[in-house]
């Protein structure tokens, strides 16, 4: 089962993602944060408890880009994706440079992100 940590400040989106990923991917959301500091703290205290971090860039406090940067030294099996409304080419390039595995636009690429998650799910 794919274990997901969500970094998203909008509770409606966070709940919707949790439900969608559970239904379509069979994933479990093991934790979430709406702030940079909260995400960093949870991830630091639970280094082996997640397989995929889904990170929004604009948070209630801080920035998702800093969360992505913090996760640069993670094990190869753990993946980090950015899911944002602001996925312009320069932003995508910066996220990938900082260690994100993929960057998805919330509006136009949610199905592609779901497919990415399905590919990560153990058989």
PDB file of C-alpha atoms in Angstrom:
ATOM      1  CA  UNK A   1       0.000   0.000   0.000  1.00  0.00           C
ATOM      2  CA  UNK A   2       1.318   3.412  -0.994  1.00  0.00           C
ATOM      3  CA  UNK A   3       1.764   5.698   2.031  1.00  0.00           C
ATOM      4  CA  UNK A   4       1.270   9.370   1.222  1.00  0.00           C
ATOM      5  CA  UNK A   5       2.105  12.528   3.142  1.00  0.00           C
ATOM      6  CA  UNK A   6       0.182  15.603   1.926  1.00  0.00           C
ATOM      7  CA  UNK A   7       1.447  19.163   2.199  1.00  0.00           C
ATOM      8  CA  UNK A   8      -1.638  21.188   1.306  1.00  0.00           C
ATOM      9  CA  UNK A   9      -3.258  24.108   3.115  1.00  0.00           C
ATOM     10  CA  UNK A  10      -6.705  23.888   1.523  1.00  0.00           C
ATOM     11  CA  UNK A  11      -8.758  21.394   3.588  1.00  0.00           C
ATOM     12  CA  UNK A  12     -11.184  20.724   0.726  1.00  0.00           C
ATOM     13  CA  UNK A  13      -8.372  19.811  -1.663  1.00  0.00           C
ATOM     14  CA  UNK A  14      -6.578  17.840   1.057  1.00  0.00           C
ATOM     15  CA  UNK A  15      -9.701  15.790   1.854  1.00  0.00           C
ATOM     16  CA  UNK A  16     -10.520  15.299  -1.823  1.00  0.00           C
ATOM     17  CA  UNK A  17      -6.993  14.083  -2.582  1.00  0.00           C
ATOM     18  CA  UNK A  18      -7.082  11.714   0.380  1.00  0.00           C
ATOM     19  CA  UNK A  19     -10.373  10.194  -0.788  1.00  0.00           C
ATOM     20  CA  UNK A  20      -9.408  10.054  -4.476  1.00  0.00           C
ATOM     21  CA  UNK A  21      -6.024   8.450  -3.819  1.00  0.00           C
ATOM     22  CA  UNK A  22      -7.584   5.894  -1.478  1.00  0.00           C
ATOM     23  CA  UNK A  23     -10.278   4.996  -4.000  1.00  0.00           C
ATOM     24  CA  UNK A  24      -8.296   5.009  -7.251  1.00  0.00           C
ATOM     25  CA  UNK A  25      -4.831   4.020  -6.051  1.00  0.00           C
ATOM     26  CA  UNK A  26      -5.500   2.149  -2.809  1.00  0.00           C
ATOM     27  CA  UNK A  27      -3.195   4.625  -1.050  1.00  0.00           C
ATOM     28  CA  UNK A  28      -3.346   5.666   2.575  1.00  0.00           C
ATOM     29  CA  UNK A  29      -2.649   9.201   3.747  1.00  0.00           C
ATOM     30  CA  UNK A  30      -0.351   8.807   6.746  1.00  0.00           C
ATOM     31  CA  UNK A  31      -0.173  12.496   7.591  1.00  0.00           C
ATOM     32  CA  UNK A  32      -0.615  16.011   6.341  1.00  0.00           C
ATOM     33  CA  UNK A  33       0.420  19.566   7.036  1.00  0.00           C
ATOM     34  CA  UNK A  34      -0.779  22.960   5.916  1.00  0.00           C
ATOM     35  CA  UNK A  35       2.512  24.692   6.792  1.00  0.00           C
ATOM     36  CA  UNK A  36       6.162  24.412   5.829  1.00  0.00           C
ATOM     37  CA  UNK A  37       7.318  23.973   9.440  1.00  0.00           C
ATOM     38  CA  UNK A  38       4.676  21.351  10.191  1.00  0.00           C
ATOM     39  CA  UNK A  39       5.613  19.376   7.092  1.00  0.00           C
ATOM     40  CA  UNK A  40       9.329  19.535   7.829  1.00  0.00           C
ATOM     41  CA  UNK A  41       8.758  18.445  11.437  1.00  0.00           C
ATOM     42  CA  UNK A  42       6.529  15.489  10.520  1.00  0.00           C
ATOM     43  CA  UNK A  43       8.855  14.309   7.758  1.00  0.00           C
ATOM     44  CA  UNK A  44      11.923  14.618  10.024  1.00  0.00           C
ATOM     45  CA  UNK A  45      10.203  12.665  12.812  1.00  0.00           C
ATOM     46  CA  UNK A  46       8.763   9.977  10.501  1.00  0.00           C
ATOM     47  CA  UNK A  47      11.489   9.327   7.916  1.00  0.00           C
ATOM     48  CA  UNK A  48      10.415   5.730   7.207  1.00  0.00           C
ATOM     49  CA  UNK A  49       6.649   6.208   7.416  1.00  0.00           C
ATOM     50  CA  UNK A  50       5.941   7.515   3.897  1.00  0.00           C
ATOM     51  CA  UNK A  51       6.498   6.520   0.262  1.00  0.00           C
ATOM     52  CA  UNK A  52       5.256   9.647  -1.527  1.00  0.00           C
ATOM     53  CA  UNK A  53       5.057  13.287  -0.483  1.00  0.00           C
ATOM     54  CA  UNK A  54       2.634  15.450  -2.450  1.00  0.00           C
ATOM     55  CA  UNK A  55       3.543  19.100  -1.941  1.00  0.00           C
ATOM     56  CA  UNK A  56       1.679  22.296  -2.814  1.00  0.00           C
ATOM     57  CA  UNK A  57       3.871  25.368  -3.285  1.00  0.00           C
ATOM     58  CA  UNK A  58       1.715  27.986  -1.559  1.00  0.00           C
ATOM     59  CA  UNK A  59       0.985  27.119   2.066  1.00  0.00           C
ATOM     60  CA  UNK A  60      -0.692  28.742   5.056  1.00  0.00           C
ATOM     61  CA  UNK A  61       2.827  29.457   6.369  1.00  0.00           C
ATOM     62  CA  UNK A  62       6.065  29.081   4.474  1.00  0.00           C
ATOM     63  CA  UNK A  63       6.642  27.522   1.096  1.00  0.00           C
ATOM     64  CA  UNK A  64       6.330  24.081  -0.391  1.00  0.00           C
ATOM     65  CA  UNK A  65       9.518  24.715  -2.331  1.00  0.00           C
ATOM     66  CA  UNK A  66      11.421  24.673   0.978  1.00  0.00           C
ATOM     67  CA  UNK A  67       9.785  21.347   1.872  1.00  0.00           C
ATOM     68  CA  UNK A  68      10.899  19.903  -1.466  1.00  0.00           C
ATOM     69  CA  UNK A  69      14.428  21.175  -0.920  1.00  0.00           C
ATOM     70  CA  UNK A  70      14.537  19.593   2.556  1.00  0.00           C
ATOM     71  CA  UNK A  71      13.657  16.201   1.061  1.00  0.00           C
ATOM     72  CA  UNK A  72      16.506  16.229  -1.434  1.00  0.00           C
ATOM     73  CA  UNK A  73      18.515  13.673   0.617  1.00  0.00           C
ATOM     74  CA  UNK A  74      15.737  11.089   0.924  1.00  0.00           C
ATOM     75  CA  UNK A  75      16.059   7.380   0.027  1.00  0.00           C
ATOM     76  CA  UNK A  76      15.635   6.617  -3.686  1.00  0.00           C
ATOM     77  CA  UNK A  77      12.405   4.687  -3.066  1.00  0.00           C
ATOM     78  CA  UNK A  78      10.677   7.741  -1.602  1.00  0.00           C
ATOM     79  CA  UNK A  79       9.185  10.081  -4.180  1.00  0.00           C
ATOM     80  CA  UNK A  80       8.246  13.752  -4.002  1.00  0.00           C
ATOM     81  CA  UNK A  81       5.823  15.434  -6.354  1.00  0.00           C
ATOM     82  CA  UNK A  82       4.667  19.019  -6.507  1.00  0.00           C
ATOM     83  CA  UNK A  83       0.953  19.544  -7.152  1.00  0.00           C
ATOM     84  CA  UNK A  84       0.265  23.226  -7.697  1.00  0.00           C
ATOM     85  CA  UNK A  85      -1.900  25.710  -9.533  1.00  0.00           C
ATOM     86  CA  UNK A  86       1.330  27.492 -10.389  1.00  0.00           C
ATOM     87  CA  UNK A  87       3.218  24.965 -12.512  1.00  0.00           C
ATOM     88  CA  UNK A  88       4.761  27.351 -15.065  1.00  0.00           C
ATOM     89  CA  UNK A  89       7.866  26.064 -16.897  1.00  0.00           C
ATOM     90  CA  UNK A  90      10.314  28.026 -14.717  1.00  0.00           C
ATOM     91  CA  UNK A  91       8.616  26.798 -11.537  1.00  0.00           C
ATOM     92  CA  UNK A  92       8.674  23.204 -12.793  1.00  0.00           C
ATOM     93  CA  UNK A  93      12.375  23.469 -13.585  1.00  0.00           C
ATOM     94  CA  UNK A  94      13.172  24.890 -10.141  1.00  0.00           C
ATOM     95  CA  UNK A  95      11.177  22.183  -8.351  1.00  0.00           C
ATOM     96  CA  UNK A  96      12.946  19.455 -10.309  1.00  0.00           C
ATOM     97  CA  UNK A  97      16.318  21.079  -9.645  1.00  0.00           C
ATOM     98  CA  UNK A  98      15.547  21.064  -5.919  1.00  0.00           C
ATOM     99  CA  UNK A  99      14.716  17.360  -5.919  1.00  0.00           C
ATOM    100  CA  UNK A 100      11.082  16.863  -6.914  1.00  0.00           C
ATOM    101  CA  UNK A 101      10.512  13.764  -9.021  1.00  0.00           C
ATOM    102  CA  UNK A 102       7.569  15.282 -10.903  1.00  0.00           C
ATOM    103  CA  UNK A 103       5.535  18.479 -11.029  1.00  0.00           C
ATOM    104  CA  UNK A 104       1.814  18.404 -11.803  1.00  0.00           C
ATOM    105  CA  UNK A 105      -0.709  21.175 -12.426  1.00  0.00           C
ATOM    106  CA  UNK A 106      -3.730  20.841 -10.105  1.00  0.00           C
ATOM    107  CA  UNK A 107      -6.205  21.703 -12.833  1.00  0.00           C
ATOM    108  CA  UNK A 108      -4.882  19.990 -15.953  1.00  0.00           C
ATOM    109  CA  UNK A 109      -2.705  17.116 -14.749  1.00  0.00           C
ATOM    110  CA  UNK A 110      -4.503  15.448 -11.855  1.00  0.00           C
ATOM    111  CA  UNK A 111      -5.154  12.304 -13.931  1.00  0.00           C
ATOM    112  CA  UNK A 112      -1.471  12.145 -14.845  1.00  0.00           C
ATOM    113  CA  UNK A 113      -0.571  12.423 -11.157  1.00  0.00           C
ATOM    114  CA  UNK A 114      -2.993   9.603 -10.305  1.00  0.00           C
ATOM    115  CA  UNK A 115      -1.306   7.454 -12.972  1.00  0.00           C
ATOM    116  CA  UNK A 116       2.082   8.300 -11.456  1.00  0.00           C
ATOM    117  CA  UNK A 117       0.805   7.198  -8.045  1.00  0.00           C
ATOM    118  CA  UNK A 118      -0.608   3.954  -9.473  1.00  0.00           C
ATOM    119  CA  UNK A 119       2.812   3.181 -10.985  1.00  0.00           C
ATOM    120  CA  UNK A 120       4.381   3.528  -7.522  1.00  0.00           C
ATOM    121  CA  UNK A 121       1.904   1.193  -5.843  1.00  0.00           C
ATOM    122  CA  UNK A 122       3.353  -2.213  -4.975  1.00  0.00           C
ATOM    123  CA  UNK A 123       1.634  -5.094  -6.735  1.00  0.00           C
TER     124      UNK A 123
END
